[in-house]
Coordinates of C-alpha atoms in Angstrom, one line a residue:
M4 CA 107.3 194.9 153.9
D5 CA 106.4 192.3 156.3
R6 CA 103.0 191.7 154.3
L7 CA 104.7 191.3 151.0
A8 CA 106.6 188.4 149.4
Y9 CA 108.9 187.9 146.9
I10 CA 109.7 185.5 144.0
T11 CA 113.0 185.6 142.0
R12 CA 115.2 183.3 139.7
G13 CA 116.7 180.7 141.8
N14 CA 115.3 182.3 145.0
K15 CA 117.9 184.5 145.0
S16 CA 118.2 187.7 147.1
P17 CA 115.9 190.7 145.5
Q18 CA 118.5 193.1 146.4
G19 CA 120.0 194.8 143.2
I20 CA 117.8 193.6 140.3
P21 CA 114.6 195.2 139.2
R22 CA 111.0 195.2 141.3
V23 CA 108.2 193.9 139.7
Y24 CA 104.7 194.4 141.8
F25 CA 102.2 191.6 141.1
C26 CA 98.7 193.4 141.6
C27 CA 95.1 191.6 141.2
H28 CA 92.1 190.6 143.0
P29 CA 93.0 188.7 146.2
Q30 CA 91.4 185.6 144.7
D31 CA 93.2 185.6 141.6
T32 CA 96.6 185.5 143.4
D33 CA 97.0 182.0 143.5
L34 CA 95.8 181.4 139.8
Y35 CA 97.7 183.6 137.7
L36 CA 101.0 184.5 140.0
P37 CA 103.0 180.9 139.1
T38 CA 102.4 181.1 135.6
I39 CA 103.2 185.0 135.2
A40 CA 105.7 185.2 137.4
E41 CA 107.6 182.1 135.4
Q42 CA 106.7 183.7 132.2
I43 CA 108.3 187.0 133.5
L44 CA 111.3 185.4 135.0
E45 CA 112.4 183.4 131.9
I46 CA 112.8 186.9 130.2
S47 CA 114.0 189.2 132.7
D48 CA 116.0 188.8 135.9
C49 CA 114.0 190.6 138.3
A50 CA 112.1 190.2 141.6
I51 CA 108.0 190.1 141.5
W52 CA 106.6 191.2 144.6
Y53 CA 103.2 190.7 145.9
D54 CA 101.1 191.3 148.7
T55 CA 100.2 188.2 151.1
T56 CA 97.1 189.5 152.9
P57 CA 93.8 190.1 151.1
E58 CA 93.0 193.4 153.8
V59 CA 93.3 196.9 152.2
P60 CA 96.7 198.2 153.4
T61 CA 96.5 201.1 155.4
D62 CA 100.0 202.1 157.0
A63 CA 102.7 204.1 155.5
V64 CA 105.2 201.6 155.0
F65 CA 103.3 199.6 152.5
Y66 CA 102.9 202.5 150.0
E67 CA 107.1 203.4 150.4
S68 CA 107.0 199.8 149.3
L69 CA 105.1 200.1 146.4
S70 CA 107.3 203.3 145.7
Q71 CA 110.3 201.4 144.8
M72 CA 108.4 199.2 142.2
Q73 CA 109.5 200.0 138.5
L74 CA 106.6 198.2 137.2
F75 CA 103.3 196.9 138.0
L76 CA 101.8 193.4 136.6
V77 CA 98.2 193.3 136.6
P78 CA 96.5 190.0 135.4
V79 CA 92.7 191.5 134.0
T80 CA 90.1 189.2 135.1
S81 CA 86.1 189.8 135.6
R82 CA 86.6 189.6 139.2
F83 CA 89.2 192.2 139.2
L84 CA 87.2 194.7 137.0
M85 CA 83.6 193.9 138.6
Q86 CA 84.3 193.1 142.1
E87 CA 85.4 195.7 144.9
N88 CA 89.3 194.4 145.7
K89 CA 92.1 196.2 146.8
G90 CA 94.2 195.4 143.9
L91 CA 92.2 198.1 141.5
A92 CA 91.1 200.5 144.5
C93 CA 94.7 200.6 146.3
E94 CA 97.6 199.2 144.3
F95 CA 96.6 200.2 140.7
L96 CA 95.1 203.1 141.5
Y97 CA 98.6 204.1 143.2
A98 CA 100.5 202.9 140.3
S99 CA 98.3 205.1 138.2
Q100 CA 98.5 208.3 140.3
N101 CA 102.1 208.0 141.1
H102 CA 103.2 207.4 137.2
I103 CA 104.6 203.8 137.8
P104 CA 104.4 202.0 134.6
I105 CA 101.6 199.3 134.5
L106 CA 101.7 196.3 132.4
P107 CA 97.9 195.0 132.1
L108 CA 97.3 191.1 130.9
M109 CA 94.0 190.3 129.9
Q110 CA 93.4 186.8 131.5
E111 CA 89.8 186.3 130.1
P112 CA 88.4 187.1 126.9
G113 CA 85.7 190.2 126.1
L114 CA 86.6 192.5 129.1
D115 CA 88.2 195.5 126.6
T116 CA 86.0 197.5 126.8
L117 CA 85.1 197.4 130.6
F118 CA 88.9 197.3 131.5
N119 CA 88.8 200.6 129.0
T120 CA 86.4 202.2 131.3
K121 CA 87.7 201.4 134.5
C122 CA 91.5 201.8 133.8
G123 CA 91.8 204.0 131.1
E124 CA 93.0 203.5 127.6
L125 CA 96.0 201.6 129.0
Q126 CA 97.9 199.2 126.7
Y127 CA 97.7 195.9 127.4
L128 CA 98.9 192.3 126.6
D129 CA 96.1 189.7 125.3
S130 CA 97.3 185.9 126.2
N131 CA 94.0 184.8 124.4
N132 CA 94.7 186.2 121.0
T133 CA 93.9 183.6 118.8
D134 CA 95.3 185.7 115.6
T135 CA 97.7 183.5 114.0
T136 CA 99.3 186.4 111.9
A137 CA 99.8 188.5 115.4
I138 CA 102.9 188.7 116.9
S139 CA 102.9 185.9 119.8
Y140 CA 102.0 186.9 123.4
Q141 CA 105.3 186.0 124.3
D142 CA 107.2 188.1 122.2
K143 CA 105.1 190.8 122.8
L144 CA 106.1 190.4 126.6
K145 CA 110.0 190.3 125.8
K146 CA 109.7 193.4 123.9
Y147 CA 107.6 195.3 126.5
L148 CA 110.3 194.3 129.5
S149 CA 113.3 194.8 127.6
A150 CA 111.9 198.4 127.0

């Protein structure tokens, strides 16, 4: 797992806690990983793993590491959906094919149709929802993670 790094509460060891994988367009990592990791770790004591390199993985060790993940977090952006990237072509595809739960987190408005076309009819959470009568993004995230 040399190419993988992790974030945990208080920088503790990832041993014995749920494993979550952060999957995105490589250019989106610095934009979304800190915020999303903070939101997730506030709710759940887990280890959030991510790839530190933009290159497409070719080694079996990397995919063996992915097989140990219990959830894939995917910040959905126009870059993720419209540009060629390992997040969609390799990691998202791996999770889909291996029936690992995926939690798409919509980061930009107006990507619903493109997301459904490229990724299938997956339920996603949208932090951009402005409906004041809807359940909050944070509450939906808590409910999903507790399930």
